[in-house]
Each structure stands twice: as C-alpha cells, then as structure tokens.
Short mmCIF file of C-alpha atoms in Angstrom, two decimals:
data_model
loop_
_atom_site.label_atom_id
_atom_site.label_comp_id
_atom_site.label_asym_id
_atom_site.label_seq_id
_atom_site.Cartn_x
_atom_site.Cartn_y
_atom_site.Cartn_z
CA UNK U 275 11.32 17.65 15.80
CA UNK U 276 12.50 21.26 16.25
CA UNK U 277 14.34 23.37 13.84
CA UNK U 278 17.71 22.75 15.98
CA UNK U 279 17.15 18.83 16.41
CA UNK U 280 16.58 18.89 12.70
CA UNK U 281 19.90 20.82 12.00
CA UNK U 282 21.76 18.13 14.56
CA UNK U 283 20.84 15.53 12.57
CA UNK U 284 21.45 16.83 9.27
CA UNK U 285 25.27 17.58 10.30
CA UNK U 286 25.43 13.46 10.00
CA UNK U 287 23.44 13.23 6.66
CA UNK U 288 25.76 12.15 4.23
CA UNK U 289 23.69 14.46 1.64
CA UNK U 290 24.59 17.66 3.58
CA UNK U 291 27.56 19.17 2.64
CA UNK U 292 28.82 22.83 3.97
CA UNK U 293 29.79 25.23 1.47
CA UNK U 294 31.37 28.77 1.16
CA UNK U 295 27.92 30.88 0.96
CA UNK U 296 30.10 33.03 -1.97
CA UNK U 297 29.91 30.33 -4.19
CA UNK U 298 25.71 30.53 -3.83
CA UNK U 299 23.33 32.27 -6.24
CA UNK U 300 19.98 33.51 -5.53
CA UNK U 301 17.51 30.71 -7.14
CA UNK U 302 14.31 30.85 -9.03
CA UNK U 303 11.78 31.97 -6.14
CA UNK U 304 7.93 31.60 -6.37
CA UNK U 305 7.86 34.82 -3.99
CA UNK U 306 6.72 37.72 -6.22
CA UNK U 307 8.01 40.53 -3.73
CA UNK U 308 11.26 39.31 -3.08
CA UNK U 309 12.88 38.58 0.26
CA UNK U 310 10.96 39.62 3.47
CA UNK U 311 13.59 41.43 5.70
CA UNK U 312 11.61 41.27 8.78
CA UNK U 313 11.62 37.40 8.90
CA UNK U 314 15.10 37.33 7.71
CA UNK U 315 16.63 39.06 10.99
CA UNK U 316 14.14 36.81 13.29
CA UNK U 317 16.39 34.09 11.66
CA UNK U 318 19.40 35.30 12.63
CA UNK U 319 18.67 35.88 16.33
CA UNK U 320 17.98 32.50 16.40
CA UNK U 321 20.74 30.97 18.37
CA UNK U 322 20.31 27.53 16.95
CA UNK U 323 21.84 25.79 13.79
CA UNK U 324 19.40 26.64 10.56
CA UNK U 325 18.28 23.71 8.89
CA UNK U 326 20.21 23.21 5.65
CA UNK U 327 19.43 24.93 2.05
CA UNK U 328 18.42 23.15 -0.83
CA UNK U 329 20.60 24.12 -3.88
CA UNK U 330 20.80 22.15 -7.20
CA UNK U 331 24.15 21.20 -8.16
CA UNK U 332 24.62 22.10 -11.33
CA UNK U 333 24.31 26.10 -10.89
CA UNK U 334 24.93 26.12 -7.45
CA UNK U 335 21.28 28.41 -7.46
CA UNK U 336 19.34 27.95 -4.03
CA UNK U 337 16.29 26.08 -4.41
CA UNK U 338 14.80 26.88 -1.17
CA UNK U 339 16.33 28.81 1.89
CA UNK U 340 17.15 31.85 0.55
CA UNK U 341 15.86 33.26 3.79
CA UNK U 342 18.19 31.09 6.03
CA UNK U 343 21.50 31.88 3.71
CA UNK U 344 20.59 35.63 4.15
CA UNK U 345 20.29 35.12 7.67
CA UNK U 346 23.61 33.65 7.94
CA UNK U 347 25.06 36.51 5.79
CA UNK U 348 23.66 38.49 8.39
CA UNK U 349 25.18 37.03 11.49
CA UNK U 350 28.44 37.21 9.68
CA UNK U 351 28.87 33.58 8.61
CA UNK U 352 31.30 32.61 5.85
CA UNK U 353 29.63 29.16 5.22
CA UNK U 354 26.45 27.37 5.52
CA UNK U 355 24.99 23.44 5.02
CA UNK U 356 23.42 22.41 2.06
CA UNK U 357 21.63 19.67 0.49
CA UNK U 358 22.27 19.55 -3.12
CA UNK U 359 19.36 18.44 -5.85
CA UNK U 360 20.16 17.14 -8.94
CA UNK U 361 17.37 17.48 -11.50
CA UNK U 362 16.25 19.60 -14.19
CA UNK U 363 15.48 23.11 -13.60
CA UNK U 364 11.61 23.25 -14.15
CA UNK U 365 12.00 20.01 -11.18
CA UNK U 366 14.20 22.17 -9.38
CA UNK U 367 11.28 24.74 -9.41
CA UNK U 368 8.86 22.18 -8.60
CA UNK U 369 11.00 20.93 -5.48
CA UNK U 370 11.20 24.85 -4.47
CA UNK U 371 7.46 25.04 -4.90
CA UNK U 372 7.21 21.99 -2.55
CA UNK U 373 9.30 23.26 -0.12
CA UNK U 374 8.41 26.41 0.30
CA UNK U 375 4.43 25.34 1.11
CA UNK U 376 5.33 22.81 3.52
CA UNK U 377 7.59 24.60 5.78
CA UNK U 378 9.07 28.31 6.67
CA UNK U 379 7.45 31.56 5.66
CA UNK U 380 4.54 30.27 3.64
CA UNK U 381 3.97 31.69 0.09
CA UNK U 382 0.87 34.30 -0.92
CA UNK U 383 -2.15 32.66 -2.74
CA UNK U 384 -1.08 34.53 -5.58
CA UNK U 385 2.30 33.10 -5.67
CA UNK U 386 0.77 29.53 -5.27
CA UNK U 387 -1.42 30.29 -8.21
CA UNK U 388 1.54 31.61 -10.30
CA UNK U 389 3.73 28.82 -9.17
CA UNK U 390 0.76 26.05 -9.85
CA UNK U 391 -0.12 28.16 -13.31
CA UNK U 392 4.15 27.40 -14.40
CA UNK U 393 4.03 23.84 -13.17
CA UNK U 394 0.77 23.21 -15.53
CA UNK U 395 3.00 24.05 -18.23
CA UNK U 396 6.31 22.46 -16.96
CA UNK U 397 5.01 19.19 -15.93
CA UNK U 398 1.56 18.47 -18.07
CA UNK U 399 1.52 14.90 -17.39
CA UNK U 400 1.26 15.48 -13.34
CA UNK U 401 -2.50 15.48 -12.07
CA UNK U 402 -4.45 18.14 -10.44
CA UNK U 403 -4.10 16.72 -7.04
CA UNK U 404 -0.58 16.57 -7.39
CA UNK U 405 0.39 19.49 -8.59
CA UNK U 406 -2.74 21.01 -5.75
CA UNK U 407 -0.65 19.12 -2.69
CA UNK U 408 2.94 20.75 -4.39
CA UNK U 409 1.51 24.46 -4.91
CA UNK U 410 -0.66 24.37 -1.71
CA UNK U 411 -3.93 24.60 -3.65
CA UNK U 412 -7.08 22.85 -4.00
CA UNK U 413 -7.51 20.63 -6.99
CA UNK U 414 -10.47 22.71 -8.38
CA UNK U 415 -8.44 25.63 -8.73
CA UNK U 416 -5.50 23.79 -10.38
CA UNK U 417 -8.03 22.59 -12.78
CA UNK U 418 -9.28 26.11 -13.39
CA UNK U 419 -5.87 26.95 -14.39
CA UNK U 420 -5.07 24.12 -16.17
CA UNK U 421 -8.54 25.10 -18.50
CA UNK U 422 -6.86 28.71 -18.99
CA UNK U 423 -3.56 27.40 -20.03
CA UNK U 424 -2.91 27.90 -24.01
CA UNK U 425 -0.17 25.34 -23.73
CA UNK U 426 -0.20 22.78 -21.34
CA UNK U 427 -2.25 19.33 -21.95
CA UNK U 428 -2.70 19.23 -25.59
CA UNK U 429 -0.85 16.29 -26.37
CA UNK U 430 -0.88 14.50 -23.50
CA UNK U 431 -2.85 11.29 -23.01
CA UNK U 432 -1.64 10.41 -19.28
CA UNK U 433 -0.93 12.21 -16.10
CA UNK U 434 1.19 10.94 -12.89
CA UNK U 435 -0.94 11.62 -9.74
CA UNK U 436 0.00 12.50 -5.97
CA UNK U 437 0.43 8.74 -5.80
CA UNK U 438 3.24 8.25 -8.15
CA UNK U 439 0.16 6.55 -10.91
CA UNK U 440 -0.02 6.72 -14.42
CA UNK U 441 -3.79 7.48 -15.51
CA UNK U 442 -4.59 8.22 -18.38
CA UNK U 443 -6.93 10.54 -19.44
CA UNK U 444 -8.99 8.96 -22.33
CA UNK U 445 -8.87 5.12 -21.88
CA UNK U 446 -10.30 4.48 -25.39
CA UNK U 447 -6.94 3.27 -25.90
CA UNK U 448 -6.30 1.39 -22.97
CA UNK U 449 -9.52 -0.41 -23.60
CA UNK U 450 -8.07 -1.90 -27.13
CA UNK U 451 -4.60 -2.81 -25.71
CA UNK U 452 -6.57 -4.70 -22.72
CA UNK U 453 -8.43 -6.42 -25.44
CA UNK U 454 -5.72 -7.23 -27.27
CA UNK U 455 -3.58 -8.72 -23.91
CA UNK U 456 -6.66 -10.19 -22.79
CA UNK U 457 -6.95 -12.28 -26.57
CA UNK U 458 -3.54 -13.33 -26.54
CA UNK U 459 -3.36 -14.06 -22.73
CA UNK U 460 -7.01 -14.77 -21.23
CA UNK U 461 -5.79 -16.34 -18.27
CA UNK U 462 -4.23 -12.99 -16.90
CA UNK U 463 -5.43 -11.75 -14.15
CA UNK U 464 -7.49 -7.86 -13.96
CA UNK U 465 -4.45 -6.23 -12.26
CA UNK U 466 -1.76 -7.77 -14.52
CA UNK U 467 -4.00 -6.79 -17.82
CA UNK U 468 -4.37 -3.21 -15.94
CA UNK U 469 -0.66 -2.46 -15.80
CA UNK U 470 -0.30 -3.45 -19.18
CA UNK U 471 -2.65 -1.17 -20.79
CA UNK U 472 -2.21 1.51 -18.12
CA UNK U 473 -5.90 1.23 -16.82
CA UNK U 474 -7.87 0.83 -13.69
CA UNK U 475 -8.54 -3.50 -12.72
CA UNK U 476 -12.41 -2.56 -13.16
CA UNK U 477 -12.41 -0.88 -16.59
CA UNK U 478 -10.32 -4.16 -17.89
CA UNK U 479 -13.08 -5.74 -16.33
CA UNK U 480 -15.74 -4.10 -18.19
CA UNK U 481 -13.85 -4.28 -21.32
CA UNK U 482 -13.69 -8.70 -20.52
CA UNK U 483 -17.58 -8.53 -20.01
CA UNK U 484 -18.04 -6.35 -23.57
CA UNK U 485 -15.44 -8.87 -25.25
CA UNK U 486 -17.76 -12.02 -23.47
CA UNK U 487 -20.94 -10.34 -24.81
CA UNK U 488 -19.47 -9.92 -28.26
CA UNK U 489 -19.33 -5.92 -28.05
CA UNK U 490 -16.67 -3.32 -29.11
CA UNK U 491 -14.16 -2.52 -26.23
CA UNK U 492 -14.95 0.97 -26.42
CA UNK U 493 -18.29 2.77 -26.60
CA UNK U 494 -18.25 4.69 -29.95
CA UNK U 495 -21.39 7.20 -31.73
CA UNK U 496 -24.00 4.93 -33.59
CA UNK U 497 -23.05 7.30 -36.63
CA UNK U 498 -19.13 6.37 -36.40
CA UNK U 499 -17.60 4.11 -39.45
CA UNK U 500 -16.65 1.12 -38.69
CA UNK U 501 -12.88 0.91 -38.62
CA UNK U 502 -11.28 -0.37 -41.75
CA UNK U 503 -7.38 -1.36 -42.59
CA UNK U 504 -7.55 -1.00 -46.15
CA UNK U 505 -10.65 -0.13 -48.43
CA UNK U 506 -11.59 -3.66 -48.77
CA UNK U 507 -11.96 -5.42 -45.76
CA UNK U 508 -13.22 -4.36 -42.55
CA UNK U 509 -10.97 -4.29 -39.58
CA UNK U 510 -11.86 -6.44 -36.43
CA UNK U 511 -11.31 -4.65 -33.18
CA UNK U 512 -8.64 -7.26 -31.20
CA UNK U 513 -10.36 -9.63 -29.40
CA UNK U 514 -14.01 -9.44 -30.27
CA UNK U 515 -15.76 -12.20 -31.22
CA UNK U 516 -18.31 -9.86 -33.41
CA UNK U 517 -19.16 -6.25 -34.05
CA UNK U 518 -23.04 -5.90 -32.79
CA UNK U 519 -21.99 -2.14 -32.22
CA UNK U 520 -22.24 -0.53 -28.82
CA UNK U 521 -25.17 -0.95 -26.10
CA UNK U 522 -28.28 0.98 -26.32
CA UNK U 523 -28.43 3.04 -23.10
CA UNK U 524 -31.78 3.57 -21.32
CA UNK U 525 -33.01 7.14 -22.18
CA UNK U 526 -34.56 8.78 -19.15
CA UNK U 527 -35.83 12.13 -18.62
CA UNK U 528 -33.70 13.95 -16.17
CA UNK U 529 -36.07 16.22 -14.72
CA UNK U 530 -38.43 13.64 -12.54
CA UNK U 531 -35.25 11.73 -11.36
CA UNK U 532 -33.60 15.00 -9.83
CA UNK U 533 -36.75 15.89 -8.21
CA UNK U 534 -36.84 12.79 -6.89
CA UNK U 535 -33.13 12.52 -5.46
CA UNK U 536 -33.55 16.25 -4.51
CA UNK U 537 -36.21 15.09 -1.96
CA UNK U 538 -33.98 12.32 -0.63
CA UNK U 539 -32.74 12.95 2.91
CA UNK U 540 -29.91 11.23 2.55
CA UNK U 541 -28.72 12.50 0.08
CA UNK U 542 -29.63 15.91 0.91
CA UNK U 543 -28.51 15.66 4.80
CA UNK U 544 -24.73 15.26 3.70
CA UNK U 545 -21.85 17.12 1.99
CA UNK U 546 -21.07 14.35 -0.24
CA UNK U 547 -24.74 13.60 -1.30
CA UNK U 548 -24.81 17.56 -1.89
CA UNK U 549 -21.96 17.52 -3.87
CA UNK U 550 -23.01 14.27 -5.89
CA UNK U 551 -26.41 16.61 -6.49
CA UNK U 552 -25.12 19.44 -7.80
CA UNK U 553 -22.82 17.44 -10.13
CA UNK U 554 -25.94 15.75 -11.47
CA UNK U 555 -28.07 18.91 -11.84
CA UNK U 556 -24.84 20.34 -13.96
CA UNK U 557 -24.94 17.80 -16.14
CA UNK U 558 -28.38 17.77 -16.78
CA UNK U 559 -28.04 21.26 -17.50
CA UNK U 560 -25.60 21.05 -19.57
CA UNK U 561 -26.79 18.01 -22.50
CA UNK U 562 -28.26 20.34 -25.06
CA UNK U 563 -27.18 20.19 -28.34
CA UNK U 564 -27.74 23.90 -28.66
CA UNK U 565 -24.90 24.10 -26.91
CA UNK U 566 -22.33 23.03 -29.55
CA UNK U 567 -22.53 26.83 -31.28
CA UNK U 568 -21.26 28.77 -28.83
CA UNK U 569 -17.82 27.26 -28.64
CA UNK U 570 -15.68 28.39 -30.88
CA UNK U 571 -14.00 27.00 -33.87
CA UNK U 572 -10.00 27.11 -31.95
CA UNK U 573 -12.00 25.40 -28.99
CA UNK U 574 -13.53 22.70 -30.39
CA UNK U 575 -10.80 19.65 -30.21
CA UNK U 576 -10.27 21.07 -26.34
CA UNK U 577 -13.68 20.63 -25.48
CA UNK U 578 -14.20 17.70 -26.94
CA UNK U 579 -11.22 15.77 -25.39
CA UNK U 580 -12.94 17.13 -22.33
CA UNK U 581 -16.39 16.17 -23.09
CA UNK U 582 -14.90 12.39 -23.97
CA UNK U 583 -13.11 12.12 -20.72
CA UNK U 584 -15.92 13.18 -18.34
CA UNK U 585 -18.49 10.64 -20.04
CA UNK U 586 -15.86 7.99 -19.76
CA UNK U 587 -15.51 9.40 -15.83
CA UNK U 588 -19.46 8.89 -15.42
CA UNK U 589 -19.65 5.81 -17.50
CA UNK U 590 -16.56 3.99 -15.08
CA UNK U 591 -18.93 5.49 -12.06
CA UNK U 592 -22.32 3.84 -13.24
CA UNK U 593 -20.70 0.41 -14.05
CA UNK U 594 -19.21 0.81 -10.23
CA UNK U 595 -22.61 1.26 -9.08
CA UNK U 596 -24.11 -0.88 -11.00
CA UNK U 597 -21.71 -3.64 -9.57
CA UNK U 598 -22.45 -2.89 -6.06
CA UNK U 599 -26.47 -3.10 -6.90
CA UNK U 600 -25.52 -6.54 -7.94
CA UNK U 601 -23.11 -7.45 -5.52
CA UNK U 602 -26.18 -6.72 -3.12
CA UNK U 603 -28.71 -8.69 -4.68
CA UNK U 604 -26.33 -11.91 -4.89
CA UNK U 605 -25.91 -11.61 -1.14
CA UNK U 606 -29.66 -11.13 -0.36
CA UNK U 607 -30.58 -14.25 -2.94
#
C-alpha cells in the first residue's frame, strides 16, 4: 500500500483525529542530530496526504512523525492527522523506537544502540529478541548491552519475548511450583502445569520424571545443605517422594570429543553446525576453576546468575536431545 492509499484510509480510522499542529510538541526522538532538513522538504513536495503522526495523549508530544508535521509546517498547513497513544512515557519511547525502524527515514546504528541501551533499562523484563526486532538490532548486540548496563536486570527473574511470553530466566523456581501443582494435581496435563509455574511443557516434564525417580526438582551442588524449615526437621522439597540428591553426570574429557565433532562433515559443512561448534569449544574453554579470581568482588552475584542460567540453557538442550535419541530408538525397536 502506498503512502497516499495509507493516508486514504486512515481519514476513516476512527483512531485518527486532525488536530491544530500549534497544539503539538516536539517528542522524545531517538535521532541524535536532530531533524534532517533535506528529507523534510522532499516531504512537502509530495503532493499526496502524509500518513498520520503518532502523538501520546497526555502531553500532546509527537511520538513519531516529527518529519511529516514539519513538512506540513512547511507547506503552510494549519492542521494535520494524528493517531493518539496512550501509555507511559518510557512505552511511548519504545513505540517511537518501533516506529521509527520500521518505516520513514531509518535511524543511525548509533541511535539504535542508544535507543536499545535506554529500553534495557526502561523495560528489563522484555527479551533480547524483542527489544533487537524494536531497536533494529541483532540480539547479540542487545545482549552486549544488556551485560554493560549497571542497572537493568538485577532483580528480575522473567522477561516477555517478541512473542508476547513470559520466560523466565532461572527456572529453579518454576521447577518447585511445577512440583508442587504436579503433587496436588497429577492428572494435569504438561502445558496446563507449564502455565502455572511459568515454564516450558518439557522442563515440567523433566521435573515429573525427577519427581517419578525420587530426585530433587532442581539440580543443586553436592556441597549444598539440604533445605531446612526450622533447625529441627528437615524440609521436604514438594512433591518428592525422597531426597537421593541430584544425578551424577558422566564426566568426559572435552578435548577428544571436539576433535572428534570438529572432523564431522556435517557438522562442519553448515552454519548452524558451525555455530553449535564454536559454542561448544567456548565452553570448554571456559570450565576452569582458575577462572573464578579474576572476577571481581561487585561482579560476582552478576556472573553467577549468568553462569546458573546458561547451565540450565545447556542442561534443557541435552535432555531435548537426549529425548530425540530415544524417540529414535523406540521407532527403530
């Protein structure tokens, strides 16, 4: 649809109101140098009707447009169409953000960074892909950002992703309230147990086969105290039958099993199996306990939040995998 179809149609939108353009104010703009003067008087030789500006209510500020309403100040016009938003102002922000990515002059990397770096802080509880597909980003840079933000994350256990989804971001808790719907309601199905403890259908399913096997919920360090609600008698985690402690893993030495998936065409011969690669060749680098001295005492409870939710990442990834293996064997018995 072109720009005048799209103005046609928003003269019926019920949402689109036309206002005196002396009762706007300029908005909050990602743009760090201001208007751009050139593509404001290409505007105004356009013959056609503009699309509408956003503006939120409240201030009557314009969200996203500014452009357009400068254009129209420029062909002499006394009034333009708007669509109002009503929201808070860091949303308002966000919806600007939005905007301005998806349509019109498009922003500098630096202003998507900046504008990415403010929505980190304003909205901590929206994923990296989210917040990548508002700014116009990837979701490895929002992360990098996120990392170098001093405020932004620390107390929040959940984030909303591009999909509307809560996840959260250490399920250790989720685990115990899906074992404690899944002992006062065992017939309930994965999904239903899911939504109530704001996990994924397969880690309630893990947490069912723990609870069957007469395991803790959640993996915790062979040196961790058991948990206790007074000094007397020992608590028992809700819905275990016993507490055997957590699985032994299989120790294997890292090195032969690279050099072994290193060789593998095809793994090697695609992106993805490059990618999956170098994550496992990070990793391997990385478990050394001689690295626990170089991060700093202010750093600590970051990094291990971090730490926590990338082995629960991996662990969710084996137990996939190892369902598939097993999936395939049932079909080939």
């Amino acid at each position: 649809m072109n720009q005048s179809s799209a103005a046609h149609d928003a003269s019926h939108d019920p949402r689109i109101e036309r206002v005196p353009i002396s009762s706007l104010l300029p908005g909050d703009s990602p743009r760090s140098e201001g208007q751009d003067q050139k593509h404001i008087a290409r505007l105004a030789e356009i013959e056609e009707p503009l699309p509408p500006i956003l503006v939120e209510r409240r201030s009557m500020r314009v969200i996203d447009g500014i452009h357009r309403l400068l254009a129209m100040v420029l062909r002499g016009q006394e009034t333009i169409e708007v669509e109002f938003f009503d929201g808070s102002t860091e949303d308002a922000f966000l919806r600007g953000v939005t905007a301005n990515v998806t349509h019109g002059l498009p922003l500098s990397h630096a202003d998507r960074k900046a504008a990415a770096a403010r929505i980190v802080t304003s909205h901590p509880h929206m994923s990296d892909r989210a917040i990548a597909r508002a700014s116009g980003l990837g979701a490895k840079t929002v992360a990098a950002i996120r990392r170098m933000s001093s405020d932004a994350g620390t107390c929040v256990n959940a984030r909303v992703g591009s999909d509307g989804k809560v996840r959260p971001l250490n399920s250790a808790e989720g685990r115990l309230k899906a074992a404690e719907v899944l002992a006062e309601r065992p017939e309930a199905s994965l999904r239903e147990v899911a939504r109530l403890a704001g996990i994924s259908p397969a880690t309630v399913s893990d947490v069912r086969k723990r609870i069957a096997l007469g395991e803790l919920p959640v993996t915790v360090r062979a040196d961790a105290p058991a948990p206790h609600k007074d000094t007397d008698t020992p608590a028992q985690e809700p819905g275990v039958r016993g507490n055997r402690g957590p699985r032994r893993l299989e120790q294997v030495d890292p090195t032969p099993v690279l050099k072994k998936l290193l060789r593998d065409p095809s793994l090697r011969h695609n992106e993805e199996g490059r990618n999956l690669l170098r994550l496992l060749q990070q990793n391997a680098l990385a478990m050394s306990s001689e690295l626990t001295v170089v991060v700093p005492p202010h750093c600590r409870e970051l990094v291990v939040k971090l730490a926590r939710q990338y082995a629960e990442t991996w662990y969710e990834f084996a137990m996939e995998l190892d369902k598939r293996t097993q999936d395939a064997s049932r079909r080939e018995a």
